[in-house]
Short mmCIF file of C-alpha atoms and ligand atoms in Angstrom, two decimals:
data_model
loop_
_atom_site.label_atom_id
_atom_site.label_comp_id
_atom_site.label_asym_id
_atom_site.label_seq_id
_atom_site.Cartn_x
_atom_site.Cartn_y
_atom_site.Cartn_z
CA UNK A 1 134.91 94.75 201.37
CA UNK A 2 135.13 91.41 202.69
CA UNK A 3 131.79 90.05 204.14
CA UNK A 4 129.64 93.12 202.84
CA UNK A 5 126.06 92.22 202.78
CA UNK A 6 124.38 92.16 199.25
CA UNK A 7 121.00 92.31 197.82
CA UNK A 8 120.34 90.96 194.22
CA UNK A 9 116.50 91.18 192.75
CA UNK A 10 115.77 89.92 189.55
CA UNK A 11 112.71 90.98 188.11
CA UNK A 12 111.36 91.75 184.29
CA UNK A 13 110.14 95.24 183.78
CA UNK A 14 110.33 98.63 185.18
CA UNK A 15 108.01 98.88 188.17
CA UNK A 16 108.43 95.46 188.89
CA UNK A 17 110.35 96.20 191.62
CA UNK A 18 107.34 98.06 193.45
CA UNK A 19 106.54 94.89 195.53
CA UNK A 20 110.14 95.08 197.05
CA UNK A 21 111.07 99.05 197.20
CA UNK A 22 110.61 99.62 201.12
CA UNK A 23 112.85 96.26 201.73
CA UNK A 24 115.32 97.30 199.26
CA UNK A 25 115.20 100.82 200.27
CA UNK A 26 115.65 99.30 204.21
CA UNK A 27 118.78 97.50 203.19
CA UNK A 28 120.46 99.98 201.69
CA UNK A 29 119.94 102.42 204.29
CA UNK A 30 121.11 99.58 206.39
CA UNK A 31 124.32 99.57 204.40
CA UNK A 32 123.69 96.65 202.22
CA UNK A 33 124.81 96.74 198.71
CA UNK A 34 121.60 96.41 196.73
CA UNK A 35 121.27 95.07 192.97
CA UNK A 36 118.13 95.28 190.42
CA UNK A 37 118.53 93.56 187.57
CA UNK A 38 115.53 94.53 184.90
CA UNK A 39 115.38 91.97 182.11
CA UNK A 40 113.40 94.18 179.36
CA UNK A 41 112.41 98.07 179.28
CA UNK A 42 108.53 97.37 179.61
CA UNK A 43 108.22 98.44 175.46
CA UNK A 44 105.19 96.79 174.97
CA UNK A 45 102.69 97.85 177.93
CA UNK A 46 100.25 100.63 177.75
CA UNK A 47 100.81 103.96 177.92
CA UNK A 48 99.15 106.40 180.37
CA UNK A 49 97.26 109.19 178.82
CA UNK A 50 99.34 112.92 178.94
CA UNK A 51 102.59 111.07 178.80
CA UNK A 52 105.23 111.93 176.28
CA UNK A 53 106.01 108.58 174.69
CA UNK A 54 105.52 106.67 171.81
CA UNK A 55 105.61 102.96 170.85
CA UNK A 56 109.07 104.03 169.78
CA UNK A 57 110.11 105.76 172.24
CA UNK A 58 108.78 103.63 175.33
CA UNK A 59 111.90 101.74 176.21
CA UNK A 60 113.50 104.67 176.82
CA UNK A 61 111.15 106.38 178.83
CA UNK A 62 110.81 103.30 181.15
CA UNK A 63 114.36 102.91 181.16
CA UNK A 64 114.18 106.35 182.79
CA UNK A 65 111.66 106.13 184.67
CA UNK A 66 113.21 102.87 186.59
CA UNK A 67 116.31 104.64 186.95
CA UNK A 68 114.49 107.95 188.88
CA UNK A 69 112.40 105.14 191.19
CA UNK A 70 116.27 103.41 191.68
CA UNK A 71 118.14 106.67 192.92
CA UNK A 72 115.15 106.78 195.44
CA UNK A 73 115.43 103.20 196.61
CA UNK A 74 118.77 103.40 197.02
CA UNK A 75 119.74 100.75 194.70
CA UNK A 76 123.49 100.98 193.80
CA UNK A 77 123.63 99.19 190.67
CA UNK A 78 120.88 98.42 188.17
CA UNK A 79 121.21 96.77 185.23
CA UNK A 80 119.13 96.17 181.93
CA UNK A 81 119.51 92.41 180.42
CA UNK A 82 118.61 94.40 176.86
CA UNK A 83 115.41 92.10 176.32
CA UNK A 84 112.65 93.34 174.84
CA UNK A 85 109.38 93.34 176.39
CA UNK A 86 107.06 89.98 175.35
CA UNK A 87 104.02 91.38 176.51
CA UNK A 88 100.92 89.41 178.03
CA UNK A 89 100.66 85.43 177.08
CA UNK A 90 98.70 85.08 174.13
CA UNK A 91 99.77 88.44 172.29
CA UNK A 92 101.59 88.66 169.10
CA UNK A 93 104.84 90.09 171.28
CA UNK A 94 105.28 86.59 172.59
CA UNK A 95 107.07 85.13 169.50
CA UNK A 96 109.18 88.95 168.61
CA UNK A 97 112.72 87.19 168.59
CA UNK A 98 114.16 89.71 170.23
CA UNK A 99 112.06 88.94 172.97
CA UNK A 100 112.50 87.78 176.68
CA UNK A 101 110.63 84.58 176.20
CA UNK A 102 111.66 83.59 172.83
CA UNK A 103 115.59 83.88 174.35
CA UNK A 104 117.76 80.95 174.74
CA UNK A 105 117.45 80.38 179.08
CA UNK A 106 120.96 79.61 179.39
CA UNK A 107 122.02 82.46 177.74
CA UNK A 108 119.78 84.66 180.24
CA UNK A 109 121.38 82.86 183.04
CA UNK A 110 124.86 83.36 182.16
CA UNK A 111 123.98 87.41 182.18
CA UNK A 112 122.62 86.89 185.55
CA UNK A 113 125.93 84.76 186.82
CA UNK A 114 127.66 86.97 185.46
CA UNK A 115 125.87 89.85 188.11
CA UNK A 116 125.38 87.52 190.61
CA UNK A 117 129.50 86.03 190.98
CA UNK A 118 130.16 90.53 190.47
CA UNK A 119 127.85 91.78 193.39
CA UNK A 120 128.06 88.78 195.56
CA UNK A 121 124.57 88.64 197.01
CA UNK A 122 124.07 86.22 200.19
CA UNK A 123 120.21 87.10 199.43
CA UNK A 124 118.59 86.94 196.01
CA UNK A 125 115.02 88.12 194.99
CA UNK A 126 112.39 87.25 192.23
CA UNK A 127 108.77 86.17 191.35
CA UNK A 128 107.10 82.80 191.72
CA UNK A 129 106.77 80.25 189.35
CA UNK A 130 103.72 81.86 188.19
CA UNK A 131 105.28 85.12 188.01
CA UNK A 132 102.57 86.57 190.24
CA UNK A 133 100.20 86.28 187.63
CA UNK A 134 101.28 84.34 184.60
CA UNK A 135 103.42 87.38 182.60
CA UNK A 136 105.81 85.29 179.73
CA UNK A 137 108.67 87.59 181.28
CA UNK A 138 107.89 87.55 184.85
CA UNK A 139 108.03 83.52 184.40
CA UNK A 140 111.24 83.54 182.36
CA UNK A 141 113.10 85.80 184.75
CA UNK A 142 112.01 83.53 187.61
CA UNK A 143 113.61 80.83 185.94
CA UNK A 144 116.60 82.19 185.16
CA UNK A 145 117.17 83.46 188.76
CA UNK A 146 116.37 79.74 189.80
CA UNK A 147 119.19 78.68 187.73
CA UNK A 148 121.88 81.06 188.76
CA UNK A 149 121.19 80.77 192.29
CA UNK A 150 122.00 77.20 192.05
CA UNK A 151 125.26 77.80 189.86
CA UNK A 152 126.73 80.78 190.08
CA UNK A 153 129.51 78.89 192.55
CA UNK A 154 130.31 76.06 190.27
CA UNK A 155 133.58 76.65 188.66
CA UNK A 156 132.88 74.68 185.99
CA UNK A 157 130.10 76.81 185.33
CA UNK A 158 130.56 79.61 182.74
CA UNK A 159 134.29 79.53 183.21
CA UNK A 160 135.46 82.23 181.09
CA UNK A 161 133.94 84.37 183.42
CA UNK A 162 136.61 83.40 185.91
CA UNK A 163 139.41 82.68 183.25
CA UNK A 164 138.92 86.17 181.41
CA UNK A 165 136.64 88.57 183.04
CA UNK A 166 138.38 88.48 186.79
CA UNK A 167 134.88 86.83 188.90
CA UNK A 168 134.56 84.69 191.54
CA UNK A 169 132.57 81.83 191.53
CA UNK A 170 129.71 82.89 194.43
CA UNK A 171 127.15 81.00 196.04
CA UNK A 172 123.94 82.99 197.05
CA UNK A 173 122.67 81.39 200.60
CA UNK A 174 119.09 82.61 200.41
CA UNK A 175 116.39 83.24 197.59
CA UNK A 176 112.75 84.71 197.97
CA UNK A 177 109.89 85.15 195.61
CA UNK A 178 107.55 87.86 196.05
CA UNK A 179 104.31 86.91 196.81
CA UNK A 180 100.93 88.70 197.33
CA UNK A 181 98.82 86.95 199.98
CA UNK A 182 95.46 85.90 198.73
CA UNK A 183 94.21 87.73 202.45
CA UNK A 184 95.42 90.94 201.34
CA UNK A 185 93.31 91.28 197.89
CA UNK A 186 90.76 89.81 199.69
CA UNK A 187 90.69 92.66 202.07
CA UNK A 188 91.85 95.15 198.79
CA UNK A 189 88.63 93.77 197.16
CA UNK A 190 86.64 94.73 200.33
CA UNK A 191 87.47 98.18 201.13
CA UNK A 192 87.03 98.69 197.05
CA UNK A 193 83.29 97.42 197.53
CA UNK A 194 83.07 100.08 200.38
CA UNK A 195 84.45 102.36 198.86
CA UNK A 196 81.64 101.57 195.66
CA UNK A 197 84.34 100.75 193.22
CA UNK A 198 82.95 98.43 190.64
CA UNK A 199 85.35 95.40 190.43
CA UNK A 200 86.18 94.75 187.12
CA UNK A 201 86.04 91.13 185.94
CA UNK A 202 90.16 90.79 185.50
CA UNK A 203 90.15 92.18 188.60
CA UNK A 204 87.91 89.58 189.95
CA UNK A 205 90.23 87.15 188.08
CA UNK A 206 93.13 88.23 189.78
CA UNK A 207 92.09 88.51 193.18
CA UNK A 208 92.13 84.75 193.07
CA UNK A 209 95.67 84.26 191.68
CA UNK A 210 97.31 85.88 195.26
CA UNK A 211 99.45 83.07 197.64
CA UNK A 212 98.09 81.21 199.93
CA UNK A 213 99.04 82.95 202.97
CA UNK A 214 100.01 79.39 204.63
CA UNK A 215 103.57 79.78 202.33
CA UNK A 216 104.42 83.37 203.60
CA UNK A 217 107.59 82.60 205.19
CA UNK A 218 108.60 86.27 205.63
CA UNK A 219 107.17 89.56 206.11
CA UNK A 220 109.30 92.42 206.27
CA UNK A 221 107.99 95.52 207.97
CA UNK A 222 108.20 98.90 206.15
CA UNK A 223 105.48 100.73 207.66
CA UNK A 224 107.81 103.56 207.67
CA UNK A 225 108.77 103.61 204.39
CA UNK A 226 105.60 103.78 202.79
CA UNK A 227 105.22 107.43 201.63
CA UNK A 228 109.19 106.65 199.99
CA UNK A 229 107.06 103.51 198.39
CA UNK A 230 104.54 105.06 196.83
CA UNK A 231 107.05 108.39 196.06
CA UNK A 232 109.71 105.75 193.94
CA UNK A 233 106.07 104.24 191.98
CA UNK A 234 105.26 107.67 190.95
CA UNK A 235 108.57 107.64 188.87
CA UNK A 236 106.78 105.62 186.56
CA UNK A 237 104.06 107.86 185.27
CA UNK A 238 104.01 106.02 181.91
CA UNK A 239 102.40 102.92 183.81
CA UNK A 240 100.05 105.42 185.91
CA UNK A 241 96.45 104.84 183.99
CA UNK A 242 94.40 106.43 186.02
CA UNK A 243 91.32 104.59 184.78
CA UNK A 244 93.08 101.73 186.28
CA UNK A 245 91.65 99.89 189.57
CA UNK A 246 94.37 100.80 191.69
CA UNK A 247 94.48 103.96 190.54
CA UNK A 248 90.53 104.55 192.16
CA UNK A 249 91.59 103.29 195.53
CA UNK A 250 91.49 105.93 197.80
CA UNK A 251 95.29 106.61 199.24
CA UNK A 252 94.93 106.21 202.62
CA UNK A 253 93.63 102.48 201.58
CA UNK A 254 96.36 101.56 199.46
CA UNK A 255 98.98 102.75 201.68
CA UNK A 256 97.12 100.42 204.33
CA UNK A 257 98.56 97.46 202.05
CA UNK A 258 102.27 98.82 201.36
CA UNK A 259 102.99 98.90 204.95
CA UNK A 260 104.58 94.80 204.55
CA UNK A 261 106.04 93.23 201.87
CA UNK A 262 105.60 89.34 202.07
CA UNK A 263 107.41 86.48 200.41
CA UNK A 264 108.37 82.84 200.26
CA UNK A 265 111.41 81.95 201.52
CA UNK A 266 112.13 79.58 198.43
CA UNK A 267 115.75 78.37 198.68
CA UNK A 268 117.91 78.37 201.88
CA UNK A 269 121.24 77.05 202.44
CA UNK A 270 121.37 78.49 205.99
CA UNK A 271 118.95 77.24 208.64
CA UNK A 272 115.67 78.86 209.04
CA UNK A 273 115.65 80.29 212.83
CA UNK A 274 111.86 81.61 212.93
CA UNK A 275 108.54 79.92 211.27
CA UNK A 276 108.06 83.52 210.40
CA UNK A 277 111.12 86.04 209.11
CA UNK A 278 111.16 89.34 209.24
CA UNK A 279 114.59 89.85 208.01
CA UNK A 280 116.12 88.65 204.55
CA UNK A 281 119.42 88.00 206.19
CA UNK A 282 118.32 86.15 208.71
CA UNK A 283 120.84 83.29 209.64
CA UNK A 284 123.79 85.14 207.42
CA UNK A 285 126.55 86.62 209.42
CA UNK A 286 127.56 89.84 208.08
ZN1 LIG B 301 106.23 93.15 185.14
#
């Protein structure tokens, strides 16, 4: 399978992935090998009302539920880091030790290597810096990711991986973060105000935490892919409130914003041709 084209995302909880389904989903129909790599089972969110699961049992529902929204994507190989859940910064999760921001960072990144020098991706995926808005997991999988892209093809690097487990060293030529651009909640928080939807003040809060729309480097078009889109999110009826905001915008609005999925072409080893992508492999012969 020499030259295959591969897809790794690296991302923190089940339905994380949302922001990237109709790409992924694209790819894979395309024939590209894609790769989700989930670093915790979401144990510590809420749970939506009418859903069988407990505090105890929430891991495994989620674990479930990610790998119902996977088969749909078309992801070929998804993988759980075995992390648990930290929940939101400031919360008494933060500092569980089995949690994914109280773990050692190198010891994430060697897991990733590991999946990264195995599935060979020329393109990987995760969040910002920020982790789109400031989630303890969402920033400690972005850093991780950061790391491995950088040394997954250094021999020296992990080398019992090579010595004993059979890998390849592998160097990644692209990696993008997600990003939400400030525009579209903008226009979100709108068409909720015509709709009459009172804004709540998180809301308000994180309508103001989207990317400027100056560092979109990419926008992939998946207009056609958007009933799949919101199909694949309804896997995960445990994180459906539907007192939520999103949850009181009218369809035919939200689908209105699922029809691109932007993000910031972070790390490149291959020359950008367009100011503007639309395609992830871009620049990579296959
Ligand atoms: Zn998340």
């Amino acid at each position: 399978m020499a030259n295959k084209l591969s897809l790794l995302g690296a991302y923190g909880h089940p339905d994380d992935e949302q922001g990237v389904s109709g790409l992924m989903y694209k790819y894979a129909n395309a024939g590209v090998n894609v790769t989700l790599v989930c670093a915790t089972r979401g144990e510590v969110g809420e749970i939506a009302p009418g859903v069988n699961a407990t505090p105890q049992t929430l891991g495994q529902v989620r674990e479930e539920e990610l790998r119902c929204a996977a088969e749909k994507i078309g992801i070929a190989n998804l993988y759980f880091l075995d992390y648990r859940d930290s929940g939101m910064i400031g919360t008494p999760e933060n500092a569980d030790p089995r949690c994914l921001w109280q773990a050692n960072l190198m010891e994430v990144v060697e897991k990733l290597v590991r999946l990264v020098r195995r599935h060979q991706p020329q393109v990987m995926l995760t969040f910002d810096p920020n982790g789109g808005y400031g989630h303890p997991d969402h920033i400690k999988i972005h850093q991780a990711a950061m790391i491995a892209y950088f040394v997954a093809g250094d021999v020296r690097i992990f080398p019992e991986q090579i010595a004993r487990e059979g890998l390849r060293a592998w160097t990644p030529l692209k990696l993008y973060w997600g990003a939400f651009p400030r525009s579209r909640w903008q226009k979100y928080a709108e068409m909720a105000v015509q709709a009459g939807i009172e804004m709540p003040e998180p809301m308000r809060e994180f309508l103001k935490r989207g990317m400027p729309d100056e560092v979109i480097t990419t926008r992939v078009d998946v207009a056609e892919f958007v009933d799949l889109k919101v199909n694949a999110l309804a896997c995960h009826a445990s994180q459906m409130n539907p007192d939520s905001i999103f949850a009181k915008i009218p369809p035919e609005i939200r689908k209105e914003g699922l029809k691109e999925e932007t993000l910031v072409r972070a790390e490149s080893r291959v020359a950008p041709i367009e100011e503007i992508e639309n395609d992830l492999f871009a620049g990579i012969d296959g």
